[in-house]
Structures are given as C-alpha cells and as structure tokens.
mmCIF file with all atom_site columns, C-alpha atoms in Angstrom:
data_model
loop_
_atom_site.group_PDB
_atom_site.id
_atom_site.type_symbol
_atom_site.label_atom_id
_atom_site.label_alt_id
_atom_site.label_comp_id
_atom_site.label_asym_id
_atom_site.label_entity_id
_atom_site.label_seq_id
_atom_site.pdbx_PDB_ins_code
_atom_site.Cartn_x
_atom_site.Cartn_y
_atom_site.Cartn_z
_atom_site.occupancy
_atom_site.B_iso_or_equiv
_atom_site.pdbx_formal_charge
_atom_site.auth_seq_id
_atom_site.auth_comp_id
_atom_site.auth_asym_id
_atom_site.auth_atom_id
_atom_site.pdbx_PDB_model_num
ATOM 1  C CA . MET F 1 1  ? 43.721 -88.540  93.819  1.00 0.00 ? 108 MET F CA 1
ATOM 2  C CA . SER F 1 2  ? 45.828 -87.717  96.842  1.00 0.00 ? 109 SER F CA 1
ATOM 3  C CA . GLU F 1 3  ? 45.288 -88.805  100.337 1.00 0.00 ? 110 GLU F CA 1
ATOM 4  C CA . VAL F 1 4  ? 44.492 -86.011  102.795 1.00 0.00 ? 111 VAL F CA 1
ATOM 5  C CA . ARG F 1 5  ? 45.791 -86.039  106.282 1.00 0.00 ? 112 ARG F CA 1
ATOM 6  C CA . ARG F 1 6  ? 44.743 -84.010  109.332 1.00 0.00 ? 113 ARG F CA 1
ATOM 7  C CA . GLN F 1 7  ? 46.580 -84.403  112.619 1.00 0.00 ? 114 GLN F CA 1
ATOM 8  C CA . GLY F 1 8  ? 48.191 -87.591  111.542 1.00 0.00 ? 115 GLY F CA 1
ATOM 9  C CA . GLU F 1 9  ? 44.793 -89.275  110.708 1.00 0.00 ? 116 GLU F CA 1
ATOM 10 C CA . LYS F 1 10 ? 43.635 -90.242  107.309 1.00 0.00 ? 117 LYS F CA 1
ATOM 11 C CA . VAL F 1 11 ? 40.721 -88.097  105.986 1.00 0.00 ? 118 VAL F CA 1
ATOM 12 C CA . LEU F 1 12 ? 38.328 -89.262  103.296 1.00 0.00 ? 119 LEU F CA 1
ATOM 13 C CA . ALA F 1 13 ? 39.365 -88.010  99.845  1.00 0.00 ? 120 ALA F CA 1
ATOM 14 C CA . LEU F 1 14 ? 36.788 -88.439  97.195  1.00 0.00 ? 121 LEU F CA 1
ATOM 15 C CA . PRO F 1 15 ? 37.782 -89.348  93.622  1.00 0.00 ? 122 PRO F CA 1
ATOM 16 C CA . THR F 1 16 ? 36.704 -87.301  90.731  1.00 0.00 ? 123 THR F CA 1
ATOM 17 C CA . ASP F 1 17 ? 37.632 -89.458  87.849  1.00 0.00 ? 124 ASP F CA 1
ATOM 18 C CA . ARG F 1 18 ? 34.300 -90.622  86.316  1.00 0.00 ? 125 ARG F CA 1
ATOM 19 C CA . LEU F 1 19 ? 33.792 -94.234  86.860  1.00 0.00 ? 126 LEU F CA 1
ATOM 20 C CA . GLY F 1 20 ? 37.319 -94.781  88.022  1.00 0.00 ? 127 GLY F CA 1
ATOM 21 C CA . PRO F 1 21 ? 37.103 -96.895  91.252  1.00 0.00 ? 128 PRO F CA 1
ATOM 22 C CA . ASN F 1 22 ? 39.313 -95.936  94.172  1.00 0.00 ? 129 ASN F CA 1
ATOM 23 C CA . ILE F 1 23 ? 39.835 -98.043  97.260  1.00 0.00 ? 130 ILE F CA 1
ATOM 24 C CA . GLN F 1 24 ? 40.313 -96.353  100.713 1.00 0.00 ? 131 GLN F CA 1
ATOM 25 C CA . ARG F 1 25 ? 40.888 -98.109  103.991 1.00 0.00 ? 132 ARG F CA 1
ATOM 26 C CA . PHE F 1 26 ? 39.153 -97.111  107.222 1.00 0.00 ? 133 PHE F CA 1
ATOM 27 C CA . GLY F 1 27 ? 40.418 -99.291  110.042 1.00 0.00 ? 134 GLY F CA 1
ATOM 28 C CA . ARG F 1 28 ? 40.068 -102.872 108.872 1.00 0.00 ? 135 ARG F CA 1
ATOM 29 C CA . GLN F 1 29 ? 37.383 -101.966 106.237 1.00 0.00 ? 136 GLN F CA 1
ATOM 30 C CA . ALA F 1 30 ? 38.284 -101.358 102.519 1.00 0.00 ? 137 ALA F CA 1
ATOM 31 C CA . ILE F 1 31 ? 35.747 -99.235  100.788 1.00 0.00 ? 138 ILE F CA 1
ATOM 32 C CA . GLU F 1 32 ? 35.684 -98.668  96.989  1.00 0.00 ? 139 GLU F CA 1
ATOM 33 C CA . PHE F 1 33 ? 34.452 -95.228  95.872  1.00 0.00 ? 140 PHE F CA 1
ATOM 34 C CA . THR F 1 34 ? 33.253 -94.745  92.241  1.00 0.00 ? 141 THR F CA 1
ATOM 35 C CA . PHE F 1 35 ? 32.503 -91.226  91.077  1.00 0.00 ? 142 PHE F CA 1
ATOM 36 C CA . LEU F 1 36 ? 29.435 -91.319  88.820  1.00 0.00 ? 143 LEU F CA 1
ATOM 37 C CA . GLY F 1 37 ? 29.393 -87.654  87.929  1.00 0.00 ? 144 GLY F CA 1
ATOM 38 C CA . PRO F 1 38 ? 26.599 -85.187  88.572  1.00 0.00 ? 145 PRO F CA 1
ATOM 39 C CA . ASN F 1 39 ? 23.190 -86.504  89.487  1.00 0.00 ? 146 ASN F CA 1
ATOM 40 C CA . ILE F 1 40 ? 19.842 -85.125  88.153  1.00 0.00 ? 147 ILE F CA 1
ATOM 41 C CA . HIS F 1 41 ? 20.192 -82.155  90.517  1.00 0.00 ? 148 HIS F CA 1
ATOM 42 C CA . GLY F 1 42 ? 23.690 -81.401  89.280  1.00 0.00 ? 149 GLY F CA 1
ATOM 43 C CA . GLN F 1 43 ? 25.356 -82.779  92.568  1.00 0.00 ? 150 GLN F CA 1
ATOM 44 C CA . PRO F 1 44 ? 28.469 -84.883  92.434  1.00 0.00 ? 151 PRO F CA 1
ATOM 45 C CA . THR F 1 45 ? 27.585 -88.376  93.260  1.00 0.00 ? 152 THR F CA 1
ATOM 46 C CA . TRP F 1 46 ? 29.665 -91.393  94.310  1.00 0.00 ? 153 TRP F CA 1
ATOM 47 C CA . ILE F 1 47 ? 28.652 -95.053  95.111  1.00 0.00 ? 154 ILE F CA 1
ATOM 48 C CA . MET F 1 48 ? 30.457 -96.915  97.741  1.00 0.00 ? 155 MET F CA 1
ATOM 49 C CA . TRP F 1 49 ? 31.181 -100.686 97.557  1.00 0.00 ? 156 TRP F CA 1
ATOM 50 C CA . ASN F 1 50 ? 32.702 -103.182 100.109 1.00 0.00 ? 157 ASN F CA 1
ATOM 51 C CA . ALA F 1 51 ? 35.998 -103.850 98.350  1.00 0.00 ? 158 ALA F CA 1
ATOM 52 C CA . SER F 1 52 ? 36.401 -107.436 99.540  1.00 0.00 ? 159 SER F CA 1
ATOM 53 C CA . GLU F 1 53 ? 32.899 -108.643 98.513  1.00 0.00 ? 160 GLU F CA 1
ATOM 54 C CA . PRO F 1 54 ? 30.292 -107.346 96.032  1.00 0.00 ? 161 PRO F CA 1
ATOM 55 C CA . HIS F 1 55 ? 28.167 -105.467 98.583  1.00 0.00 ? 162 HIS F CA 1
ATOM 56 C CA . LEU F 1 56 ? 26.926 -102.013 97.958  1.00 0.00 ? 163 LEU F CA 1
ATOM 57 C CA . ILE F 1 57 ? 27.356 -99.788  101.017 1.00 0.00 ? 164 ILE F CA 1
ATOM 58 C CA . GLY F 1 58 ? 25.593 -96.587  99.925  1.00 0.00 ? 165 GLY F CA 1
ATOM 59 C CA . MET F 1 59 ? 25.446 -93.603  97.802  1.00 0.00 ? 166 MET F CA 1
ATOM 60 C CA . LEU F 1 60 ? 26.943 -90.196  98.640  1.00 0.00 ? 167 LEU F CA 1
ATOM 61 C CA . SER F 1 61 ? 26.099 -86.816  96.883  1.00 0.00 ? 168 SER F CA 1
ATOM 62 C CA . GLN F 1 62 ? 27.526 -83.345  97.525  1.00 0.00 ? 169 GLN F CA 1
ATOM 63 C CA . GLY F 1 63 ? 24.782 -80.824  98.306  1.00 0.00 ? 170 GLY F CA 1
ATOM 64 C CA . LYS F 1 64 ? 24.973 -77.006  98.800  1.00 0.00 ? 171 LYS F CA 1
ATOM 65 C CA . MET F 1 65 ? 25.126 -77.311  102.663 1.00 0.00 ? 172 MET F CA 1
ATOM 66 C CA . GLY F 1 66 ? 27.055 -80.638  103.074 1.00 0.00 ? 173 GLY F CA 1
ATOM 67 C CA . TYR F 1 67 ? 26.900 -84.180  101.896 1.00 0.00 ? 174 TYR F CA 1
ATOM 68 C CA . HIS F 1 68 ? 23.890 -86.489  101.621 1.00 0.00 ? 175 HIS F CA 1
ATOM 69 C CA . PHE F 1 69 ? 24.563 -90.242  102.524 1.00 0.00 ? 176 PHE F CA 1
ATOM 70 C CA . GLU F 1 70 ? 22.045 -92.803  101.641 1.00 0.00 ? 177 GLU F CA 1
ATOM 71 C CA . GLN F 1 71 ? 22.228 -96.572  102.646 1.00 0.00 ? 178 GLN F CA 1
ATOM 72 C CA . ARG F 1 72 ? 20.017 -99.500  102.922 1.00 0.00 ? 179 ARG F CA 1
ATOM 73 C CA . THR F 1 73 ? 19.798 -101.050 106.339 1.00 0.00 ? 180 THR F CA 1
ATOM 74 C CA . GLY F 1 74 ? 17.830 -103.882 107.932 1.00 0.00 ? 181 GLY F CA 1
ATOM 75 C CA . ALA F 1 75 ? 15.169 -101.390 108.934 1.00 0.00 ? 182 ALA F CA 1
ATOM 76 C CA . GLY F 1 76 ? 14.902 -99.699  105.473 1.00 0.00 ? 183 GLY F CA 1
ATOM 77 C CA . VAL F 1 77 ? 16.658 -96.967  103.872 1.00 0.00 ? 184 VAL F CA 1
ATOM 78 C CA . GLN F 1 78 ? 18.581 -94.493  105.901 1.00 0.00 ? 185 GLN F CA 1
ATOM 79 C CA . ARG F 1 79 ? 19.292 -90.979  104.555 1.00 0.00 ? 186 ARG F CA 1
ATOM 80 C CA . LEU F 1 80 ? 21.512 -88.504  106.261 1.00 0.00 ? 187 LEU F CA 1
ATOM 81 C CA . GLU F 1 81 ? 21.362 -84.949  104.817 1.00 0.00 ? 188 GLU F CA 1
ATOM 82 C CA . ASN F 1 82 ? 23.696 -81.947  104.979 1.00 0.00 ? 189 ASN F CA 1
ATOM 83 C CA . ILE F 1 83 ? 26.364 -83.691  106.998 1.00 0.00 ? 190 ILE F CA 1
ATOM 84 C CA . SER F 1 84 ? 30.130 -83.032  107.027 1.00 0.00 ? 191 SER F CA 1
ATOM 85 C CA . LEU F 1 85 ? 32.664 -85.310  105.268 1.00 0.00 ? 192 LEU F CA 1
ATOM 86 C CA . ASN F 1 86 ? 33.998 -86.108  108.706 1.00 0.00 ? 193 ASN F CA 1
ATOM 87 C CA . ARG F 1 87 ? 30.670 -87.466  109.786 1.00 0.00 ? 194 ARG F CA 1
ATOM 88 C CA . VAL F 1 88 ? 30.508 -89.535  106.611 1.00 0.00 ? 195 VAL F CA 1
ATOM 89 C CA . GLN F 1 89 ? 33.923 -90.940  107.500 1.00 0.00 ? 196 GLN F CA 1
ATOM 90 C CA . ARG F 1 90 ? 32.695 -91.775  111.015 1.00 0.00 ? 197 ARG F CA 1
ATOM 91 C CA . ALA F 1 91 ? 29.609 -93.441  109.527 1.00 0.00 ? 198 ALA F CA 1
ATOM 92 C CA . LEU F 1 92 ? 31.979 -95.698  107.504 1.00 0.00 ? 199 LEU F CA 1
ATOM 93 C CA . GLY F 1 93 ? 33.872 -96.658  110.534 1.00 0.00 ? 200 GLY F CA 1
ATOM 94 C CA . GLY F 1 94 ? 36.962 -94.436  110.150 1.00 0.00 ? 201 GLY F CA 1
#
C-alpha cells in the first residue's frame, strides 16, 4: 500500500490486503487498519484499532455514495453514512 499525499499532507490510504494489518499515523495517534473483505452487502470493510493498546476504534465500509463509519461512544453507537474519506480522516484526528 502506498501513502497518498495532497498538498504536503498525509491522506488516508486504505489497505486492500485481506487481514493484513497496516498502521497509519494521524498526529500523535497510530491507527491500525485491517481489511476484512466485502461485508454481507458486498461493500469493502475495514476495522480500526488503536495501535498502542488493544482498543477497537470503529468499523469503516465503502458504500455507493461514500463511506460509512461506525464507532461505539459513551453515548452509544455513532454511525456516519455517506461521508468522504477526508471526513473519516478528520474524525480520526488527522
């Protein structure tokens, strides 16, 4: 997987090797992305872990109109639908 850059900034690049973890840094946070393959709807799906401690951050899937990002919060499950990859990156702190 190659790193994508836009105007000198690192842009999220999602791995496509099934079950092959890939760590990316966003500021001081290191996030491990693992590609799971297609979900029940045929959408490519990734899980995201905190790379420094065993903590699940969320799940990401690619839909027809954008990405779907789901994560558990203190107030329950938060699901963002049809968002851009840039918005996913901002949600991750990058």
